[in-house]
Tab-separated table of C-alpha atoms and ligand atoms in Angstrom:
chain	number	residue	atom	x	y	z
A	43	MET	CA	-0.114	0.433	0.009
A	44	GLU	CA	1.134	3.687	-0.572
A	45	ARG	CA	0.781	6.735	1.373
A	46	ILE	CA	1.609	10.332	-0.062
A	47	ALA	CA	1.049	13.373	0.994
A	48	ILE	CA	-0.185	15.831	-0.715
A	49	VAL	CA	0.676	19.507	0.018
A	50	SER	CA	0.425	22.901	-1.935
A	51	ASP	CA	0.654	26.521	-1.584
A	52	ILE	CA	3.154	26.679	1.342
A	53	HIS	CA	3.732	30.764	0.378
A	54	GLY	CA	7.377	31.203	2.252
A	55	ASN	CA	5.407	30.214	5.812
A	56	MET	CA	8.135	27.822	7.285
A	57	THR	CA	5.881	27.884	10.537
A	58	ALA	CA	3.121	25.888	9.113
A	59	TRP	CA	5.625	24.064	6.587
A	60	ASN	CA	7.836	22.227	9.539
A	61	ALA	CA	4.054	21.237	11.541
A	62	VAL	CA	3.070	19.652	8.404
A	63	LEU	CA	6.465	17.967	7.619
A	64	GLU	CA	6.475	16.827	11.601
A	65	ASP	CA	2.952	15.368	11.060
A	66	ILE	CA	3.925	13.812	8.315
A	67	ARG	CA	6.958	11.902	9.688
A	68	LYS	CA	4.592	10.975	12.568
A	69	LYS	CA	2.477	9.086	10.557
A	70	GLY	CA	5.418	7.230	9.277
A	71	ILE	CA	4.803	8.902	4.913
A	72	THR	CA	7.586	9.404	3.123
A	73	ARG	CA	6.579	10.249	0.004
A	74	ILE	CA	5.640	13.687	-0.536
A	75	PHE	CA	4.300	15.571	-3.801
A	76	CYS	CA	3.565	19.630	-3.762
A	77	LEU	CA	1.557	21.536	-5.689
A	78	GLY	CA	3.617	24.712	-6.556
A	79	ASP	CA	3.429	28.069	-5.005
A	80	LEU	CA	6.256	27.375	-2.951
A	81	VAL	CA	6.997	31.054	-2.615
A	82	GLY	CA	5.388	34.475	-1.811
A	83	LYS	CA	3.205	36.130	0.368
A	84	GLY	CA	4.930	35.107	3.563
A	85	PRO	CA	8.384	36.067	4.280
A	86	ASP	CA	10.366	32.841	3.959
A	87	SER	CA	11.242	31.981	0.397
A	88	VAL	CA	14.514	30.863	0.335
A	89	ALA	CA	13.898	28.194	3.294
A	90	ALA	CA	10.558	26.825	1.508
A	91	VAL	CA	12.380	26.502	-1.650
A	92	ASP	CA	15.193	24.736	-0.253
A	93	SER	CA	13.309	22.448	2.219
A	94	VAL	CA	10.693	21.446	-0.422
A	95	ARG	CA	13.826	20.579	-3.001
A	96	GLU	CA	14.967	18.316	0.204
A	97	ASN	CA	11.667	16.524	0.939
A	98	CYS	CA	9.091	16.680	-2.018
A	99	GLU	CA	9.787	13.921	-4.733
A	100	VAL	CA	7.435	15.889	-6.718
A	101	VAL	CA	6.780	19.582	-7.126
A	102	VAL	CA	4.911	21.566	-9.966
A	103	ARG	CA	4.671	24.544	-10.855
A	104	GLY	CA	2.783	27.655	-9.221
A	105	ASN	CA	1.751	31.052	-10.683
A	106	TRP	CA	3.575	32.776	-7.756
A	107	ASP	CA	6.758	30.174	-8.706
A	108	GLU	CA	6.546	31.687	-12.454
A	109	LEU	CA	5.759	35.543	-11.437
A	110	VAL	CA	9.087	35.553	-9.057
A	111	ALA	CA	11.328	33.166	-11.193
A	112	LYS	CA	10.734	35.469	-14.391
A	113	ARG	CA	10.882	38.563	-12.022
A	114	GLN	CA	7.430	40.342	-12.904
A	115	ILE	CA	7.420	43.787	-12.511
A	116	GLY	CA	6.081	44.377	-8.758
A	117	PRO	CA	7.144	44.962	-5.288
A	118	HIS	CA	5.972	41.408	-3.932
A	119	PHE	CA	7.712	39.629	-6.767
A	120	GLU	CA	10.881	42.032	-6.668
A	121	TRP	CA	11.447	41.491	-3.393
A	122	HIS	CA	11.121	37.493	-3.124
A	123	ALA	CA	13.272	37.361	-6.550
A	124	GLU	CA	16.044	39.398	-4.954
A	125	CYS	CA	15.855	37.100	-1.619
A	126	LEU	CA	16.284	33.654	-3.499
A	127	GLY	CA	19.082	34.233	-6.150
A	128	GLU	CA	19.284	32.639	-9.682
A	129	GLN	CA	19.681	29.514	-8.792
A	130	ARG	CA	16.963	29.031	-6.726
A	131	LEU	CA	14.742	31.132	-9.205
A	132	SER	CA	16.129	28.512	-12.580
A	133	TYR	CA	15.027	25.809	-10.364
A	134	LEU	CA	11.506	27.349	-9.959
A	135	SER	CA	11.756	28.057	-13.378
A	136	ALA	CA	11.740	24.735	-14.798
A	137	LEU	CA	9.409	23.148	-12.547
A	138	PRO	CA	6.876	20.766	-14.630
A	139	PHE	CA	3.612	21.694	-15.594
A	140	SER	CA	1.707	19.067	-14.250
A	141	TYR	CA	2.627	15.509	-12.847
A	142	HIS	CA	0.127	12.087	-13.642
A	143	PHE	CA	1.056	8.963	-12.269
A	144	ARG	CA	-1.559	5.967	-11.508
A	145	LEU	CA	-2.713	4.192	-8.314
A	146	SER	CA	-5.090	1.639	-7.167
A	147	GLY	CA	-6.297	1.244	-11.315
A	148	ARG	CA	-6.969	4.977	-11.224
A	149	VAL	CA	-5.263	7.668	-13.625
A	150	ILE	CA	-4.164	10.209	-11.358
A	151	ARG	CA	-3.555	14.321	-12.525
A	152	LEU	CA	-1.875	16.894	-10.299
A	153	VAL	CA	-1.666	20.641	-11.188
A	154	HIS	CA	-1.676	24.009	-9.431
A	155	ALA	CA	-4.379	25.571	-10.820
A	156	SER	CA	-5.682	23.961	-13.447
A	157	ALA	CA	-5.493	21.927	-16.860
A	158	ILE	CA	-5.392	25.396	-19.106
A	159	SER	CA	-2.986	27.387	-16.959
A	160	VAL	CA	-0.860	28.195	-13.622
A	161	TYR	CA	-3.431	31.329	-13.536
A	162	HIS	CA	-6.813	29.804	-14.622
A	163	ARG	CA	-8.937	30.092	-11.039
A	164	VAL	CA	-11.303	26.690	-10.725
A	165	GLN	CA	-13.511	27.486	-7.646
A	166	PRO	CA	-15.683	24.256	-6.020
A	167	TRP	CA	-18.855	26.813	-7.017
A	168	ASP	CA	-17.920	27.232	-10.437
A	169	LYS	CA	-20.011	26.028	-13.824
A	170	MET	CA	-20.013	22.378	-14.176
A	171	GLU	CA	-18.519	22.645	-17.296
A	172	GLU	CA	-15.357	24.394	-15.478
A	173	ARG	CA	-14.971	21.759	-12.887
A	174	LEU	CA	-15.182	19.478	-15.651
A	175	GLY	CA	-12.201	21.236	-17.416
A	176	MET	CA	-9.581	20.200	-14.979
A	177	PHE	CA	-9.905	16.571	-16.501
A	178	GLY	CA	-9.178	17.635	-20.093
A	179	PRO	CA	-5.860	17.786	-22.091
A	180	ILE	CA	-3.148	19.481	-20.889
A	181	ALA	CA	-2.886	23.488	-22.415
A	182	ASP	CA	0.547	23.406	-20.840
A	183	LEU	CA	3.231	23.276	-24.607
A	184	ALA	CA	5.951	21.907	-22.763
A	185	PHE	CA	3.885	19.103	-21.414
A	186	VAL	CA	4.028	15.440	-22.799
A	187	ASP	CA	1.150	13.319	-21.806
A	188	ASN	CA	2.683	9.488	-21.624
A	189	ASP	CA	-0.647	8.289	-20.225
A	190	PRO	CA	-3.380	7.424	-23.169
A	191	ARG	CA	-6.211	7.524	-20.513
A	192	GLU	CA	-7.858	10.383	-19.244
A	193	PRO	CA	-7.239	11.261	-15.196
A	194	ASP	CA	-9.801	10.205	-12.810
A	195	VAL	CA	-8.580	11.755	-10.104
A	196	VAL	CA	-7.365	15.455	-10.493
A	197	GLY	CA	-5.955	17.248	-7.193
A	198	TYR	CA	-5.077	20.772	-7.207
A	199	GLY	CA	-4.094	23.786	-5.367
A	200	ASP	CA	-4.199	27.463	-6.137
A	201	VAL	CA	-7.481	28.605	-4.677
A	202	HIS	CA	-6.242	27.670	-0.762
A	203	ASN	CA	-9.777	26.255	0.396
A	204	ALA	CA	-10.282	21.829	0.838
A	205	TYR	CA	-12.766	20.542	-0.722
A	206	LEU	CA	-13.544	16.803	-2.140
A	207	GLN	CA	-16.188	16.914	-5.613
A	208	HIS	CA	-17.968	13.613	-7.598
A	209	LEU	CA	-18.656	14.463	-10.781
A	210	SER	CA	-19.238	12.518	-13.819
A	211	GLY	CA	-17.568	9.650	-12.417
A	212	LYS	CA	-14.448	11.203	-11.587
A	213	MET	CA	-13.236	13.070	-8.140
A	214	LEU	CA	-12.056	16.536	-8.251
A	215	PHE	CA	-10.472	17.706	-5.407
A	216	ASN	CA	-7.871	20.375	-3.697
A	217	VAL	CA	-5.842	20.342	-0.783
A	218	GLY	CA	-5.955	23.761	0.403
A	219	SER	CA	-3.098	25.631	1.703
A	220	VAL	CA	-0.273	24.797	3.772
A	221	GLY	CA	1.207	28.275	4.359
A	222	ASN	CA	-1.826	30.867	3.593
A	223	PRO	CA	-5.433	28.594	4.292
A	224	LEU	CA	-8.566	30.357	2.970
A	225	ASP	CA	-11.288	28.067	4.445
A	226	LEU	CA	-9.936	28.094	8.227
A	227	PRO	CA	-6.833	29.322	9.973
A	228	GLU	CA	-4.995	25.843	10.096
A	229	ALA	CA	-2.532	24.093	7.901
A	230	SER	CA	-4.333	22.051	5.502
A	231	TYR	CA	-2.817	18.997	3.360
A	232	CYS	CA	-4.137	15.577	2.145
A	233	ILE	CA	-2.854	12.085	2.168
A	234	MET	CA	-3.730	9.863	-0.734
A	235	GLU	CA	-3.531	5.867	0.110
A	236	GLY	CA	-3.838	3.110	-2.755
A	237	THR	CA	-2.154	0.213	-4.601
A	238	SER	CA	1.071	1.062	-6.160
A	239	GLU	CA	0.523	0.124	-10.394
A	240	GLY	CA	3.160	-2.063	-11.426
A	241	GLN	CA	4.274	-2.661	-14.830
A	242	ALA	CA	0.964	-4.087	-16.433
A	243	TYR	CA	-1.159	-0.907	-16.219
A	244	ALA	CA	1.506	1.458	-17.843
A	245	ASP	CA	-0.245	-0.848	-21.074
A	246	GLU	CA	-3.472	0.349	-21.889
A	247	LYS	CA	-4.701	-2.965	-23.212
A	248	VAL	CA	-4.285	-4.792	-19.925
A	249	ILE	CA	-7.912	-4.373	-17.796
A	250	VAL	CA	-6.826	-2.687	-14.692
A	251	GLN	CA	-9.712	-3.441	-11.828
A	252	ASN	CA	-9.697	-0.908	-9.649
A	253	GLU	CA	-8.690	-1.351	-6.130
A	254	PRO	CA	-9.926	0.338	-3.384
A	255	PHE	CA	-8.844	4.185	-2.919
A	256	SER	CA	-8.433	6.706	-0.059
A	257	LEU	CA	-7.990	10.244	0.327
A	258	GLN	CA	-7.500	11.903	3.960
A	259	PHE	CA	-8.126	15.689	4.569
A	260	VAL	CA	-5.644	17.031	7.444
A	261	ARG	CA	-5.320	20.252	9.190
A	262	VAL	CA	-2.335	20.835	11.339
A	263	PRO	CA	-2.402	23.561	14.075
A	264	TYR	CA	0.801	25.669	14.256
A	265	ASP	CA	2.195	28.909	16.014
A	266	ILE	CA	0.622	31.610	13.877
A	267	GLU	CA	1.982	34.650	16.166
A	268	ALA	CA	5.418	32.856	16.109
A	269	GLU	CA	5.157	32.880	12.138
A	270	VAL	CA	3.492	36.929	12.558
A	271	THR	CA	6.918	37.613	14.681
A	272	LYS	CA	9.091	36.619	12.237
A	273	ALA	CA	6.709	37.756	9.607
A	274	LEU	CA	6.948	41.363	11.066
A	275	GLN	CA	10.475	41.265	11.084
A	276	SER	CA	11.373	40.159	7.508
A	277	GLY	CA	10.668	43.421	5.766
A	278	ALA	CA	8.479	41.474	3.098
A	279	PRO	CA	5.756	43.522	1.348
A	280	ASP	CA	2.457	43.860	2.037
A	281	ILE	CA	3.063	41.921	5.078
A	282	ASP	CA	-0.131	43.145	6.669
A	283	LEU	CA	-2.448	41.344	4.505
A	284	TYR	CA	-0.518	37.914	5.200
A	285	ILE	CA	-0.528	38.690	8.989
A	286	ASN	CA	-5.055	39.288	8.666
A	287	GLU	CA	-5.087	35.997	6.220
A	288	ILE	CA	-3.129	33.207	8.248
A	289	ARG	CA	-4.850	34.960	11.473
A	290	THR	CA	-8.135	34.740	10.055
A	291	GLY	CA	-8.073	32.016	7.395
A	292	VAL	CA	-10.035	34.667	4.680
A	293	TYR	CA	-8.834	36.127	1.697
A	294	ARG	CA	-7.547	39.545	2.901
A	295	GLY	CA	-9.254	38.961	6.534
A	296	LEU	CA	-12.870	40.541	4.716
A	297	GLN	CA	-14.876	38.325	6.914
A	298	GLY	CA	-18.304	38.816	5.924
A	299	LYS	CA	-17.652	40.452	2.790
B	341	MN	MN1	-1.152	30.027	-3.927
Protein backbone atom coordinates (compact mmCIF):
# COMPACT_ATOMS: atom_id res chain seq x y z
CA MET A 1 0.00 0.00 0.00
CA GLU A 2 1.29 3.43 -0.97
CA ARG A 3 0.69 6.51 1.15
CA ILE A 4 1.50 9.88 -0.38
CA ALA A 5 1.21 13.27 1.33
CA ILE A 6 0.05 15.96 -1.10
CA VAL A 7 0.81 19.54 -0.08
CA SER A 8 0.46 22.91 -1.77
CA ASP A 9 0.75 26.68 -1.41
CA ILE A 10 3.39 26.90 1.30
CA HIS A 11 4.01 30.57 0.35
CA GLY A 12 7.13 30.98 2.46
CA ASN A 13 5.40 30.14 5.74
CA MET A 14 8.05 27.92 7.34
CA THR A 15 6.26 27.74 10.70
CA ALA A 16 3.27 26.06 9.02
CA TRP A 17 5.42 23.96 6.68
CA ASN A 18 7.59 22.59 9.50
CA ALA A 19 4.44 21.65 11.46
CA VAL A 20 3.09 19.81 8.39
CA LEU A 21 6.41 18.05 7.77
CA GLU A 22 6.47 16.90 11.39
CA ASP A 23 2.90 15.57 11.11
CA ILE A 24 3.78 13.71 7.87
CA ARG A 25 6.85 12.15 9.52
CA LYS A 26 4.91 11.17 12.64
CA LYS A 27 2.48 9.29 10.42
CA GLY A 28 5.40 7.37 8.89
CA ILE A 29 4.81 8.77 5.39
CA THR A 30 7.94 9.18 3.29
CA ARG A 31 6.55 10.32 -0.07
CA ILE A 32 5.53 13.98 -0.47
CA PHE A 33 4.20 15.62 -3.64
CA CYS A 34 3.96 19.43 -3.79
CA LEU A 35 1.50 21.30 -6.03
CA GLY A 36 3.35 24.61 -6.26
CA ASP A 37 3.38 28.14 -4.83
CA LEU A 38 6.39 27.49 -2.65
CA VAL A 39 7.18 31.20 -2.53
CA GLY A 40 5.65 34.65 -2.12
CA LYS A 41 3.25 36.24 0.36
CA GLY A 42 4.99 34.86 3.49
CA PRO A 43 8.46 35.92 4.68
CA ASP A 44 10.65 32.89 3.96
CA SER A 45 10.70 31.97 0.27
CA VAL A 46 14.35 30.87 0.48
CA ALA A 47 13.86 28.27 3.22
CA ALA A 48 10.62 27.08 1.57
CA VAL A 49 12.37 26.35 -1.75
CA ASP A 50 15.30 24.62 -0.06
CA SER A 51 13.07 22.50 2.16
CA VAL A 52 10.67 21.51 -0.64
CA ARG A 53 13.62 20.50 -2.83
CA GLU A 54 14.93 18.36 -0.02
CA ASN A 55 11.67 16.75 1.06
CA CYS A 56 9.38 16.46 -1.97
CA GLU A 57 9.61 13.77 -4.63
CA VAL A 58 7.35 15.63 -7.07
CA VAL A 59 6.94 19.41 -7.36
CA VAL A 60 4.77 21.21 -9.94
CA ARG A 61 4.94 24.93 -10.78
CA GLY A 62 2.56 27.49 -9.25
CA ASN A 63 1.63 30.98 -10.44
CA TRP A 64 3.76 32.66 -7.75
CA ASP A 65 6.73 30.40 -8.58
CA GLU A 66 6.46 31.47 -12.21
CA LEU A 67 5.96 35.20 -11.55
CA VAL A 68 8.82 35.40 -9.05
CA ALA A 69 11.11 33.30 -11.28
CA LYS A 70 10.58 35.57 -14.26
CA ARG A 71 11.07 38.66 -12.07
CA GLN A 72 7.64 40.05 -12.84
CA ILE A 73 7.54 43.79 -12.14
CA GLY A 74 5.91 44.56 -8.80
CA PRO A 75 7.20 44.97 -5.25
CA HIS A 76 6.22 41.45 -4.12
CA PHE A 77 7.75 39.55 -6.99
CA GLU A 78 10.94 41.59 -7.06
CA TRP A 79 11.49 41.35 -3.29
CA HIS A 80 11.14 37.56 -3.27
CA ALA A 81 13.25 37.17 -6.43
CA GLU A 82 16.02 39.23 -4.82
CA CYS A 83 15.99 37.01 -1.70
CA LEU A 84 15.99 33.79 -3.73
CA GLY A 85 18.92 34.42 -6.08
CA GLU A 86 19.58 32.97 -9.55
CA GLN A 87 20.04 29.32 -8.67
CA ARG A 88 16.70 28.97 -6.86
CA LEU A 89 14.91 31.07 -9.51
CA SER A 90 16.06 28.73 -12.26
CA TYR A 91 14.90 25.76 -10.19
CA LEU A 92 11.43 27.37 -9.93
CA SER A 93 11.19 28.23 -13.62
CA ALA A 94 12.12 24.65 -14.60
CA LEU A 95 9.35 23.05 -12.51
CA PRO A 96 6.90 20.97 -14.58
CA PHE A 97 3.32 22.11 -15.24
CA SER A 98 1.68 18.86 -14.14
CA TYR A 99 2.31 15.33 -12.93
CA HIS A 100 0.43 12.14 -13.80
CA PHE A 101 0.65 8.76 -12.11
CA ARG A 102 -1.52 5.73 -11.35
CA LEU A 103 -2.76 4.40 -8.07
CA SER A 104 -5.33 1.66 -7.38
CA GLY A 105 -6.14 1.46 -11.10
CA ARG A 106 -6.89 5.17 -11.38
CA VAL A 107 -5.09 7.82 -13.43
CA ILE A 108 -4.25 10.70 -11.11
CA ARG A 109 -3.46 14.19 -12.42
CA LEU A 110 -1.85 16.84 -10.24
CA VAL A 111 -1.68 20.50 -11.31
CA HIS A 112 -1.36 23.81 -9.50
CA ALA A 113 -4.48 25.64 -10.70
CA SER A 114 -6.07 23.93 -13.74
CA ALA A 115 -5.35 22.05 -16.96
CA ILE A 116 -5.30 25.39 -18.81
CA SER A 117 -2.69 27.45 -16.97
CA VAL A 118 -1.14 28.20 -13.59
CA TYR A 119 -3.20 31.42 -13.63
CA HIS A 120 -6.58 29.86 -14.51
CA ARG A 121 -8.49 29.64 -11.22
CA VAL A 122 -11.24 27.06 -10.62
CA GLN A 123 -13.45 27.26 -7.54
CA PRO A 124 -15.73 24.50 -6.21
CA TRP A 125 -18.77 26.70 -6.93
CA ASP A 126 -17.82 27.39 -10.58
CA LYS A 127 -19.94 26.02 -13.46
CA MET A 128 -19.85 22.25 -13.98
CA GLU A 129 -18.23 22.74 -17.40
CA GLU A 130 -15.39 24.68 -15.79
CA ARG A 131 -14.80 21.99 -13.16
CA LEU A 132 -14.93 19.18 -15.74
CA GLY A 133 -12.29 21.12 -17.71
CA MET A 134 -9.83 20.01 -15.02
CA PHE A 135 -9.95 16.54 -16.63
CA GLY A 136 -9.51 17.85 -20.22
CA PRO A 137 -6.33 18.16 -22.28
CA ILE A 138 -3.36 19.92 -20.71
CA ALA A 139 -2.77 23.26 -22.44
CA ASP A 140 0.89 23.71 -21.47
CA LEU A 141 3.05 23.42 -24.61
CA ALA A 142 5.96 21.84 -22.77
CA PHE A 143 3.76 19.04 -21.44
CA VAL A 144 4.21 15.54 -22.87
CA ASP A 145 1.42 13.12 -21.92
CA ASN A 146 2.62 9.55 -21.68
CA ASP A 147 -0.67 8.24 -20.34
CA PRO A 148 -3.25 7.18 -22.92
CA ARG A 149 -6.13 7.54 -20.47
CA GLU A 150 -7.96 10.63 -19.26
CA PRO A 151 -7.52 11.26 -15.55
CA ASP A 152 -10.01 9.72 -13.13
CA VAL A 153 -8.82 11.88 -10.26
CA VAL A 154 -7.54 15.47 -10.38
CA GLY A 155 -5.87 17.14 -7.41
CA TYR A 156 -4.84 20.79 -7.26
CA GLY A 157 -4.01 23.77 -5.04
CA ASP A 158 -4.15 27.50 -5.90
CA VAL A 159 -7.50 28.50 -4.36
CA HIS A 160 -6.34 27.82 -0.77
CA ASN A 161 -9.60 26.09 0.23
CA ALA A 162 -9.75 22.32 0.61
CA TYR A 163 -12.63 20.30 -0.86
CA LEU A 164 -13.62 17.09 -2.62
CA GLN A 165 -16.31 16.62 -5.30
CA HIS A 166 -17.49 13.70 -7.42
CA LEU A 167 -18.39 14.81 -10.96
CA SER A 168 -19.61 12.52 -13.75
CA GLY A 169 -17.80 9.51 -12.32
CA LYS A 170 -14.61 11.48 -11.63
CA MET A 171 -13.06 12.81 -8.46
CA LEU A 172 -11.89 16.42 -8.10
CA PHE A 173 -10.12 17.60 -4.98
CA ASN A 174 -8.22 20.57 -3.65
CA VAL A 175 -5.57 20.00 -0.98
CA GLY A 176 -5.94 23.49 0.49
CA SER A 177 -2.92 25.55 1.53
CA VAL A 178 -0.12 24.83 3.99
CA GLY A 179 1.01 28.41 4.56
CA ASN A 180 -1.94 30.62 3.60
CA PRO A 181 -5.20 28.71 4.15
CA LEU A 182 -8.34 30.68 3.25
CA ASP A 183 -10.95 28.36 4.71
CA LEU A 184 -9.83 28.06 8.32
CA PRO A 185 -6.58 29.13 9.96
CA GLU A 186 -4.82 25.76 10.20
CA ALA A 187 -2.33 24.30 7.71
CA SER A 188 -4.02 21.98 5.20
CA TYR A 189 -2.82 18.94 3.28
CA CYS A 190 -4.05 15.55 1.99
CA ILE A 191 -2.93 11.95 2.25
CA MET A 192 -3.65 9.66 -0.68
CA GLU A 193 -3.64 5.93 -0.14
CA GLY A 194 -3.85 3.18 -2.72
CA THR A 195 -2.12 0.30 -4.46
CA SER A 196 0.86 0.98 -6.63
CA GLU A 197 0.37 0.17 -10.30
CA GLY A 198 3.31 -1.98 -11.36
CA GLN A 199 4.42 -2.31 -14.97
CA ALA A 200 1.19 -3.89 -16.33
CA TYR A 201 -0.68 -0.65 -15.83
CA ALA A 202 1.49 1.19 -18.30
CA ASP A 203 -0.09 -0.90 -21.08
CA GLU A 204 -3.53 0.46 -21.99
CA LYS A 205 -4.64 -2.97 -23.25
CA VAL A 206 -4.39 -4.47 -19.79
CA ILE A 207 -7.74 -4.18 -18.07
CA VAL A 208 -7.08 -2.92 -14.61
CA GLN A 209 -9.41 -3.67 -11.77
CA ASN A 210 -9.92 -0.66 -9.55
CA GLU A 211 -8.78 -1.22 -6.01
CA PRO A 212 -9.67 0.68 -2.82
CA PHE A 213 -8.52 4.27 -2.95
CA SER A 214 -8.70 6.86 -0.21
CA LEU A 215 -8.08 10.51 0.38
CA GLN A 216 -7.71 12.03 3.80
CA PHE A 217 -7.92 15.75 4.57
CA VAL A 218 -5.60 16.83 7.38
CA ARG A 219 -5.54 20.11 9.31
CA VAL A 220 -2.48 20.96 11.35
CA PRO A 221 -2.58 23.75 13.93
CA TYR A 222 0.67 25.71 14.18
CA ASP A 223 2.06 28.70 16.07
CA ILE A 224 0.49 31.53 14.03
CA GLU A 225 1.79 34.29 16.34
CA ALA A 226 5.38 33.00 15.98
CA GLU A 227 4.91 33.28 12.20
CA VAL A 228 3.48 36.80 12.60
CA THR A 229 6.61 37.85 14.52
CA LYS A 230 8.85 36.41 11.78
CA ALA A 231 6.77 38.14 9.12
CA LEU A 232 6.99 41.54 10.85
CA GLN A 233 10.79 41.25 11.11
CA SER A 234 11.25 40.18 7.50
CA GLY A 235 10.61 43.41 5.61
CA ALA A 236 8.50 41.52 3.05
CA PRO A 237 6.04 43.78 1.16
CA ASP A 238 2.31 43.87 2.05
CA ILE A 239 2.98 41.80 5.14
CA ASP A 240 -0.18 43.15 6.87
CA LEU A 241 -2.41 41.40 4.33
CA TYR A 242 -0.53 38.14 4.88
CA ILE A 243 -0.77 38.48 8.67
CA ASN A 244 -4.54 39.11 8.49
CA GLU A 245 -4.99 36.09 6.28
CA ILE A 246 -3.00 33.63 8.39
CA ARG A 247 -4.79 34.85 11.55
CA THR A 248 -8.33 34.71 10.13
CA GLY A 249 -8.21 32.11 7.33
CA VAL A 250 -10.15 34.61 5.22
CA TYR A 251 -8.96 36.26 1.99
CA ARG A 252 -7.53 39.68 2.92
CA GLY A 253 -9.21 39.24 6.33
CA LEU A 254 -12.50 40.46 4.80
CA GLN A 255 -14.95 38.57 6.97
CA GLY A 256 -18.57 38.70 5.92
CA LYS A 257 -17.83 40.50 2.62
MN1 LIG B 1 -1.16 30.22 -3.99
